[in-house]
Short mmCIF file of C-alpha atoms and ligand atoms in Angstrom, two decimals:
data_model
loop_
_atom_site.label_atom_id
_atom_site.label_comp_id
_atom_site.label_asym_id
_atom_site.label_seq_id
_atom_site.Cartn_x
_atom_site.Cartn_y
_atom_site.Cartn_z
CA SER A 1 0.00 0.00 0.00
CA ALA A 2 1.03 3.64 -0.39
CA GLN A 3 3.28 5.11 2.27
CA LYS A 4 1.24 6.83 4.99
CA GLN A 5 1.99 10.55 5.28
CA VAL A 6 1.57 12.64 8.44
CA PHE A 7 2.21 16.39 8.51
CA ILE A 8 4.07 17.83 11.50
CA ALA A 9 3.75 21.49 12.54
CA ILE A 10 6.05 22.81 15.27
CA ILE A 11 5.54 25.96 17.37
CA GLY A 12 8.68 26.82 19.38
CA ALA A 13 12.31 26.04 18.63
CA GLY A 14 14.13 26.86 21.87
CA GLY A 15 15.96 24.50 24.22
CA VAL A 16 13.36 21.71 24.08
CA GLY A 17 12.33 22.46 20.47
CA LYS A 18 15.87 22.01 19.13
CA CYS A 19 16.29 18.68 20.94
CA PHE A 20 12.89 17.59 19.59
CA LEU A 21 13.98 18.37 16.00
CA GLY A 22 16.99 16.08 16.44
CA GLN A 23 14.78 13.29 17.78
CA LEU A 24 12.23 13.84 14.97
CA ALA A 25 14.93 13.48 12.29
CA ALA A 26 16.08 10.21 13.87
CA LEU A 27 12.47 8.96 14.15
CA ALA A 28 11.77 9.75 10.48
CA ALA A 29 14.85 7.74 9.49
CA ARG A 30 13.85 4.81 11.74
CA ARG A 31 10.19 4.60 10.63
CA PRO A 32 10.08 4.70 6.85
CA ALA A 33 6.53 3.24 6.94
CA VAL A 34 5.22 6.69 7.87
CA ARG A 35 6.40 9.72 5.96
CA LEU A 36 6.79 12.51 8.54
CA SER A 37 6.47 15.75 6.59
CA LEU A 38 7.39 18.90 8.47
CA CYS A 39 5.14 21.57 6.94
CA TYR A 40 5.33 24.45 9.42
CA ILE A 41 7.82 25.61 12.04
CA THR A 42 7.86 28.86 13.96
CA THR A 43 9.42 30.81 16.80
CA SER A 44 7.66 33.84 18.26
CA LYS A 45 9.23 35.98 15.52
CA LYS A 46 9.78 33.93 12.34
CA ALA A 47 8.20 31.03 10.50
CA VAL A 48 8.98 28.64 7.65
CA TYR A 49 6.12 27.16 5.59
CA SER A 50 4.58 27.27 2.15
CA PRO A 51 0.93 27.36 1.03
CA ASP A 52 1.28 23.97 -0.73
CA TYR A 53 2.59 22.20 2.44
CA ALA A 54 5.97 21.52 0.80
CA GLU A 55 8.16 19.38 3.04
CA ILE A 56 10.73 21.32 5.11
CA ASN A 57 14.02 19.45 5.60
CA ILE A 58 14.03 18.54 9.32
CA ALA A 59 17.81 18.66 9.76
CA GLY A 60 17.92 22.09 8.10
CA ALA A 61 14.90 23.56 9.90
CA THR A 62 16.82 25.62 12.47
CA ALA A 63 18.99 27.21 9.78
CA ALA A 64 15.93 27.84 7.60
CA LEU A 65 14.22 29.57 10.54
CA ALA A 66 17.26 31.75 11.15
CA ALA A 67 17.32 32.81 7.49
CA SER A 68 13.54 33.29 7.20
CA GLU A 69 11.89 36.69 6.90
CA THR A 70 8.37 35.27 7.07
CA LYS A 71 6.16 36.19 10.03
CA PRO A 72 4.33 33.43 11.93
CA LEU A 73 0.68 32.85 11.05
CA ALA A 74 -1.80 34.17 13.61
CA LEU A 75 -3.27 31.22 15.54
CA PRO A 76 -6.72 31.23 13.83
CA ALA A 77 -4.98 31.30 10.43
CA LEU A 78 -2.70 28.46 11.51
CA VAL A 79 -5.75 26.40 12.52
CA ASP A 80 -7.27 26.98 9.04
CA TYR A 81 -3.97 26.20 7.26
CA LEU A 82 -3.47 22.90 9.09
CA ALA A 83 -7.12 21.82 9.03
CA VAL A 84 -7.12 21.54 5.22
CA ALA A 85 -3.72 19.87 4.84
CA PRO A 86 -3.93 16.91 2.43
CA SER A 87 -3.20 14.40 5.24
CA LYS A 88 -3.44 14.04 9.05
CA VAL A 89 -1.59 16.68 11.10
CA VAL A 90 0.15 16.61 14.48
CA LEU A 91 0.87 19.99 16.12
CA VAL A 92 3.90 20.07 18.44
CA ASP A 93 3.74 22.98 20.90
CA ASN A 94 7.23 23.52 22.33
CA THR A 95 6.45 26.95 23.79
CA SER A 96 5.30 28.00 27.25
CA SER A 97 2.73 30.31 25.66
CA GLN A 98 -0.74 30.71 27.21
CA ASP A 99 -2.09 32.04 23.86
CA VAL A 100 -1.08 28.87 22.03
CA ALA A 101 -2.51 26.74 24.87
CA ASP A 102 -5.82 28.64 24.75
CA ALA A 103 -6.17 27.69 21.06
CA TYR A 104 -5.90 23.90 21.64
CA PRO A 105 -9.69 23.35 21.53
CA GLN A 106 -9.80 25.01 18.08
CA PHE A 107 -6.97 22.83 16.72
CA LEU A 108 -8.41 19.65 18.25
CA SER A 109 -11.97 20.22 17.09
CA ARG A 110 -10.65 20.57 13.52
CA GLY A 111 -9.00 17.13 13.80
CA ILE A 112 -5.44 18.30 14.49
CA SER A 113 -3.70 16.18 17.16
CA ILE A 114 -1.40 17.85 19.73
CA VAL A 115 1.71 16.74 21.64
CA THR A 116 3.38 19.17 24.05
CA PRO A 117 5.53 19.81 27.15
CA ASN A 118 3.66 23.11 27.70
CA LYS A 119 1.96 23.13 31.11
CA LYS A 120 -0.25 26.16 30.41
CA ALA A 121 -3.11 24.33 28.67
CA PHE A 122 -3.48 21.85 31.51
CA THR A 123 -3.14 24.37 34.34
CA GLY A 124 -5.43 27.12 33.05
CA SER A 125 -9.06 27.17 34.10
CA PHE A 126 -10.78 23.83 34.66
CA LYS A 127 -13.08 24.82 31.79
CA LEU A 128 -10.12 24.97 29.37
CA TRP A 129 -9.10 21.49 30.55
CA GLN A 130 -12.61 20.16 29.84
CA ASP A 131 -12.77 21.94 26.46
CA ILE A 132 -9.48 20.36 25.41
CA PHE A 133 -10.45 16.77 26.22
CA ASN A 134 -14.06 17.18 24.99
CA SER A 135 -12.88 18.66 21.66
CA ALA A 136 -10.46 15.78 21.19
CA ALA A 137 -13.09 13.17 22.04
CA ALA A 138 -15.56 14.71 19.59
CA SER A 139 -13.19 14.90 16.61
CA GLY A 140 -11.04 11.85 17.28
CA ALA A 141 -7.87 13.99 17.40
CA LYS A 142 -5.34 12.95 20.07
CA VAL A 143 -3.73 15.08 22.78
CA TYR A 144 -0.74 13.99 24.88
CA HIS A 145 1.37 16.00 27.35
CA GLU A 146 3.74 13.52 29.05
CA ALA A 147 6.54 16.11 29.39
CA SER A 148 4.34 18.65 31.16
CA CYS A 149 5.29 16.91 34.41
CA GLY A 150 8.51 15.01 35.17
CA ALA A 151 10.00 15.62 31.70
CA GLY A 152 10.41 12.24 29.92
CA LEU A 153 9.60 10.08 32.96
CA PRO A 154 6.62 7.76 32.32
CA LEU A 155 4.48 9.59 34.85
CA ILE A 156 1.35 10.91 33.16
CA SER A 157 0.97 7.73 31.09
CA THR A 158 1.26 5.68 34.30
CA VAL A 159 -1.30 7.80 36.16
CA ASN A 160 -3.67 7.45 33.17
CA ASP A 161 -3.08 3.68 33.03
CA LEU A 162 -3.85 3.36 36.76
CA VAL A 163 -7.11 5.26 36.36
CA ASP A 164 -8.12 3.58 33.07
CA THR A 165 -7.54 0.08 34.47
CA GLY A 166 -9.85 0.82 37.39
CA ASP A 167 -7.34 1.45 40.15
CA GLU A 168 -8.05 4.31 42.53
CA ILE A 169 -5.31 6.83 43.30
CA THR A 170 -5.43 7.84 46.95
CA LYS A 171 -2.35 10.06 47.22
CA ILE A 172 0.54 11.37 45.12
CA GLU A 173 3.57 13.04 46.62
CA GLY A 174 6.90 13.93 45.17
CA ILE A 175 9.73 16.24 44.34
CA PHE A 176 8.42 17.90 41.18
CA SER A 177 11.05 20.52 40.40
CA GLY A 178 14.46 19.74 38.94
CA THR A 179 15.74 23.11 40.13
CA LEU A 180 14.49 22.74 43.71
CA SER A 181 15.63 19.12 43.84
CA PHE A 182 19.17 20.22 42.92
CA LEU A 183 19.08 23.09 45.45
CA PHE A 184 18.07 20.95 48.43
CA ASN A 185 20.26 17.98 47.46
CA SER A 186 23.23 20.40 47.53
CA PHE A 187 22.19 22.63 50.44
CA ALA A 188 21.05 19.86 52.80
CA PRO A 189 22.50 16.55 51.55
CA ALA A 190 21.41 13.42 53.44
CA ASN A 191 24.82 11.82 52.90
CA PRO A 192 27.36 14.62 52.45
CA ALA A 193 30.50 13.63 50.58
CA PRO A 194 33.45 13.69 53.03
CA GLY A 195 35.23 17.02 53.03
CA VAL A 196 32.61 18.76 50.90
CA ALA A 197 30.79 21.47 52.84
CA ALA A 198 27.34 22.53 51.63
CA GLY A 199 27.26 26.17 50.56
CA LYS A 200 25.01 28.88 51.92
CA TRP A 201 21.52 28.96 50.38
CA SER A 202 22.29 32.02 48.22
CA ALA A 203 25.49 30.40 46.92
CA GLU A 204 23.59 27.23 45.94
CA VAL A 205 20.94 29.29 44.12
CA THR A 206 23.69 31.10 42.21
CA THR A 207 25.34 27.78 41.30
CA ALA A 208 22.01 26.34 40.12
CA LYS A 209 21.53 29.37 37.88
CA GLU A 210 25.08 29.09 36.50
CA LEU A 211 24.49 25.40 35.69
CA GLY A 212 21.39 26.38 33.69
CA TYR A 213 18.93 24.56 35.99
CA THR A 214 16.86 27.60 36.93
CA GLU A 215 14.58 29.78 34.85
CA PRO A 216 16.27 33.01 33.69
CA ASP A 217 14.81 34.68 36.80
CA PRO A 218 15.34 32.06 39.55
CA ARG A 219 12.32 33.41 41.42
CA ASP A 220 10.13 31.67 38.81
CA ASP A 221 11.32 28.35 40.28
CA LEU A 222 11.58 29.48 43.91
CA ASN A 223 8.05 30.85 44.15
CA GLY A 224 6.76 27.27 43.85
CA MET A 225 4.40 27.97 40.92
CA ASP A 226 6.09 25.48 38.58
CA VAL A 227 5.52 22.76 41.19
CA ALA A 228 1.94 23.98 41.76
CA ARG A 229 1.24 23.67 38.01
CA LYS A 230 2.58 20.11 37.87
CA LEU A 231 0.59 19.13 40.97
CA THR A 232 -2.56 20.62 39.41
CA ILE A 233 -2.09 18.36 36.37
CA LEU A 234 -1.64 15.19 38.45
CA ALA A 235 -4.57 16.07 40.73
CA ARG A 236 -6.88 16.64 37.77
CA LEU A 237 -5.81 13.34 36.19
CA SER A 238 -6.54 11.67 39.54
CA GLY A 239 -10.10 13.00 39.43
CA ILE A 240 -10.05 16.27 41.39
CA PRO A 241 -11.45 19.26 39.45
CA VAL A 242 -8.80 21.70 40.77
CA GLU A 243 -9.77 25.20 39.62
CA SER A 244 -6.23 26.60 39.25
CA PRO A 245 -2.64 26.33 40.56
CA THR A 246 -3.40 29.28 42.84
CA SER A 247 -6.39 27.63 44.53
CA PHE A 248 -4.32 25.77 47.17
CA PRO A 249 -1.46 26.66 49.55
CA VAL A 250 1.97 27.11 47.93
CA GLU A 251 4.96 28.05 50.11
CA SER A 252 7.24 30.53 48.36
CA LEU A 253 10.98 30.36 49.12
CA ILE A 254 11.51 33.99 48.16
CA PRO A 255 12.10 36.26 51.17
CA ALA A 256 9.13 38.67 51.35
CA GLU A 257 11.49 41.64 51.02
CA LEU A 258 12.80 40.34 47.67
CA GLU A 259 9.46 39.52 46.03
CA SER A 260 9.48 42.98 44.50
CA ALA A 261 13.16 43.10 43.50
CA SER A 262 13.18 44.55 39.99
CA SER A 263 15.19 41.73 38.39
CA GLY A 264 16.53 38.23 38.96
CA ASP A 265 20.01 39.71 39.24
CA GLU A 266 18.95 42.13 41.98
CA TYR A 267 17.32 39.22 43.82
CA LEU A 268 20.54 37.15 43.62
CA GLU A 269 22.65 40.11 44.72
CA LYS A 270 20.57 40.70 47.89
CA LEU A 271 19.83 37.06 48.69
CA PRO A 272 22.94 36.57 50.94
CA GLN A 273 21.38 39.01 53.45
CA TYR A 274 18.61 36.46 54.03
CA ASP A 275 20.69 33.28 54.26
CA ASP A 276 19.77 32.99 57.97
CA GLN A 277 16.17 32.08 57.11
CA MET A 278 17.03 28.88 55.22
CA GLU A 279 19.91 28.12 57.61
CA LYS A 280 17.38 28.01 60.49
CA VAL A 281 15.06 25.68 58.57
CA LYS A 282 17.97 23.35 57.83
CA ALA A 283 19.22 23.40 61.44
CA ALA A 284 15.76 22.63 62.85
CA ALA A 285 15.51 19.54 60.61
CA GLU A 286 19.09 18.52 61.43
CA LYS A 287 18.25 18.62 65.17
CA GLU A 288 15.69 15.83 64.59
CA GLY A 289 18.15 13.90 62.41
CA LYS A 290 16.22 14.85 59.29
CA VAL A 291 16.67 16.83 56.08
CA VAL A 292 14.37 19.39 54.48
CA ARG A 293 12.94 18.96 50.96
CA TYR A 294 10.46 20.90 48.77
CA VAL A 295 7.49 18.66 48.16
CA GLY A 296 4.15 18.67 46.37
CA SER A 297 1.35 16.41 47.54
CA VAL A 298 -2.25 15.66 46.73
CA ASP A 299 -4.46 13.63 49.05
CA VAL A 300 -7.16 12.49 46.67
CA THR A 301 -9.41 11.15 49.43
CA THR A 302 -9.63 14.50 51.25
CA LYS A 303 -9.05 16.60 48.07
CA THR A 304 -6.16 18.40 49.78
CA LEU A 305 -3.29 19.83 47.74
CA LYS A 306 -0.20 21.50 49.13
CA VAL A 307 3.25 22.59 48.06
CA GLY A 308 6.07 23.48 50.42
CA LEU A 309 8.88 22.43 52.76
CA GLN A 310 8.75 19.11 54.62
CA THR A 311 11.31 17.18 56.64
CA PHE A 312 12.29 13.57 55.96
CA ASP A 313 14.38 10.89 57.63
CA LYS A 314 17.74 10.58 55.93
CA SER A 315 16.80 7.07 54.78
CA HIS A 316 13.61 8.25 53.02
CA PRO A 317 13.72 7.99 49.19
CA PHE A 318 13.02 11.74 48.93
CA ALA A 319 16.12 12.50 51.04
CA ALA A 320 18.46 10.39 48.93
CA LEU A 321 17.81 11.94 45.50
CA LYS A 322 20.79 12.99 43.37
CA GLY A 323 21.40 16.00 41.16
CA SER A 324 18.26 17.49 39.68
CA ASP A 325 16.24 14.24 39.73
CA ASN A 326 12.49 14.12 40.33
CA ILE A 327 10.66 11.46 42.34
CA PHE A 328 6.94 10.67 42.46
CA SER A 329 5.24 8.23 44.86
CA LEU A 330 1.85 7.03 43.64
CA TYR A 331 -0.36 5.53 46.37
CA THR A 332 -3.33 3.52 45.07
CA LYS A 333 -5.86 0.96 46.26
CA ARG A 334 -4.13 -1.73 44.23
CA TYR A 335 -0.58 -0.93 45.34
CA GLY A 336 -1.62 -0.63 48.99
CA SER A 337 0.83 0.88 51.44
CA ASN A 338 3.90 0.41 49.21
CA PRO A 339 3.68 3.12 46.58
CA LEU A 340 4.60 2.80 42.92
CA ILE A 341 7.66 5.05 42.65
CA ILE A 342 8.92 6.81 39.52
CA GLN A 343 12.31 8.50 39.74
CA GLY A 344 14.91 10.04 37.42
CA ALA A 345 15.95 13.11 35.48
CA GLY A 346 13.11 15.63 35.60
CA ALA A 347 14.55 18.54 33.64
CA GLY A 348 16.72 19.17 30.60
CA GLY A 349 16.21 19.47 26.86
CA GLU A 350 16.80 15.90 25.70
CA VAL A 351 14.74 14.14 28.40
CA THR A 352 11.90 16.64 28.00
CA ALA A 353 11.96 16.25 24.20
CA MET A 354 11.87 12.48 24.70
CA GLY A 355 8.48 12.83 26.39
CA VAL A 356 7.24 14.78 23.36
CA THR A 357 8.68 12.31 20.83
CA GLY A 358 7.18 9.38 22.75
CA ASP A 359 3.78 11.11 22.61
CA LEU A 360 4.19 11.67 18.86
CA ILE A 361 4.82 7.93 18.38
CA LYS A 362 1.62 7.15 20.32
CA VAL A 363 -0.34 9.48 18.03
CA LEU A 364 1.26 8.00 14.87
CA ASN A 365 0.21 4.53 16.02
CA GLN A 366 -3.42 5.65 16.22
CA ILE A 367 -4.04 7.94 13.23
P1 LIG B 401 12.56 28.23 25.41
O1 LIG B 401 13.98 27.82 25.22
O2 LIG B 401 12.23 29.55 25.99
O3 LIG B 401 11.87 28.11 23.96
C1 LIG B 401 10.57 28.54 23.70
C2 LIG B 401 10.37 28.67 22.18
O4 LIG B 401 9.00 28.99 21.93
C3 LIG B 401 11.18 29.77 21.51
O5 LIG B 401 11.58 29.34 20.22
C4 LIG B 401 10.16 30.93 21.36
O6 LIG B 401 10.47 31.81 20.28
C5 LIG B 401 8.91 30.13 21.07
N1 LIG B 401 7.66 30.81 21.39
C6 LIG B 401 7.26 31.32 22.58
N2 LIG B 401 6.02 31.85 22.48
C7 LIG B 401 5.61 31.65 21.21
C8 LIG B 401 4.44 31.96 20.49
N3 LIG B 401 3.40 32.58 21.07
N4 LIG B 401 4.36 31.60 19.18
C9 LIG B 401 5.40 30.98 18.57
N5 LIG B 401 6.54 30.65 19.21
C10 LIG B 401 6.66 30.99 20.51
O7 LIG B 401 11.75 27.15 26.31
P2 LIG B 401 12.13 25.61 26.53
O8 LIG B 401 13.05 25.44 27.66
O9 LIG B 401 12.47 25.00 25.22
O10 LIG B 401 10.71 25.03 27.02
C11 LIG B 401 9.70 24.74 26.10
C12 LIG B 401 8.50 24.18 26.85
O11 LIG B 401 8.88 22.96 27.48
C13 LIG B 401 7.97 25.09 27.97
O12 LIG B 401 6.57 24.99 28.04
C14 LIG B 401 8.58 24.48 29.22
O13 LIG B 401 7.82 24.73 30.40
C15 LIG B 401 8.50 23.02 28.84
N6 LIG B 401 9.35 22.20 29.63
C16 LIG B 401 10.70 22.40 29.69
C17 LIG B 401 11.46 21.66 30.58
C18 LIG B 401 12.95 21.84 30.60
O14 LIG B 401 13.69 21.10 31.27
N7 LIG B 401 13.50 22.77 29.81
C19 LIG B 401 10.78 20.76 31.41
C20 LIG B 401 9.42 20.51 31.23
C21 LIG B 401 8.72 21.25 30.34
O15 LIG B 401 10.84 18.97 32.86
C22 LIG B 401 11.36 20.22 32.62
C23 LIG B 401 11.04 21.20 33.77
O16 LIG B 401 9.93 21.19 34.26
C24 LIG B 401 12.08 22.15 34.16
C25 LIG B 401 11.69 22.94 35.46
N8 LIG B 401 12.25 24.28 35.41
C26 LIG B 401 12.24 22.24 36.69
O17 LIG B 401 11.71 21.12 37.03
O18 LIG B 401 13.16 22.74 37.33
#
């Protein structure tokens, strides 16, 4: 039979987007049964596409974008362009844009499938969440977002499998942020390497930024909102209609006086003046033989969500994490008191792109 063709449209070509392009080129080479035709790629400023859906060379896409003088299509025009493509289309959203996320129901209801690491669609209003999954169900288009939580770790697929097979999730808790995992593993290690003294809190934050773990303004990690978004996604998948990531308590690690600092740099410059605060938290835990970690948890039975500092015995799996790893404990009826635990790299371009590529393969297998 004729080779199946699927059109791919990509919004966003930053850290994750570039890694995804590399994985897409390798996938196209490995799966000759499906012809993966890149027909549209855009950043916030420039796009590459043609009205006749001519195939864009995947390996050359970044260079073509750099050389392009074409403006991106407005979202409604992009929906129209993709909806009449001569074959099925998968949209890959590698941005963190709320505008793109808000348009998912329009793409999906026109039969365009979506794969994405963007958390915004799944942490907006609960109505947007319902619109997205209802639009997909009505048109038969697929939507997957594995990398919106835990990067490439098989977390969202596992939570969905638990629910779909009739298990009941009772509680999920974990270390959801690669940045905050790294910070606490360095600042308050459970098993310090001999001769290596942990730095002051401000020094560890500066190191994390230099290593590229934090957002450009580290306060975007330290205010806890990234964790709150991920927890919102897991809670909704577990059956709680959480209204928004601001509808439950989230402990910010930014000293009140520095909330209003005009830039990330000003925040980092003044942070050493407040090192006492975190030093006290660490010492209080140490006194009980414990370490402090930044944790998100949802108790499904009582519908309670919270994000903040907690102390753990040094032998607890949360205390013994390494680097910027994530860990998630899933408590369910079926698994009883020993949770199903998923652990590993939770941030970084390649592992995040892997979640997106894995989702794309799932869609290709179904359309
Ligand atoms: P970049 O590098 O800023 O790239 C964004 C691209 O989107 C750029 O090309 C920009 O021009 C384009 N863009 C933005 N708005 C647009 C618009 N309206 N129209 C067209 N193009 C637009 O961002 P990243 O790092 O590549 O991230 C992409 C997405 O992946 C984001 O939604 C991000 O949240 C998500 N993501 C990234 C990571 C990561 O490690 N980089 C992770 C998960 C999801 O697991 C990771 C994580 O959570 C890291 C977290 N900070 C932690 O745990 O510590």
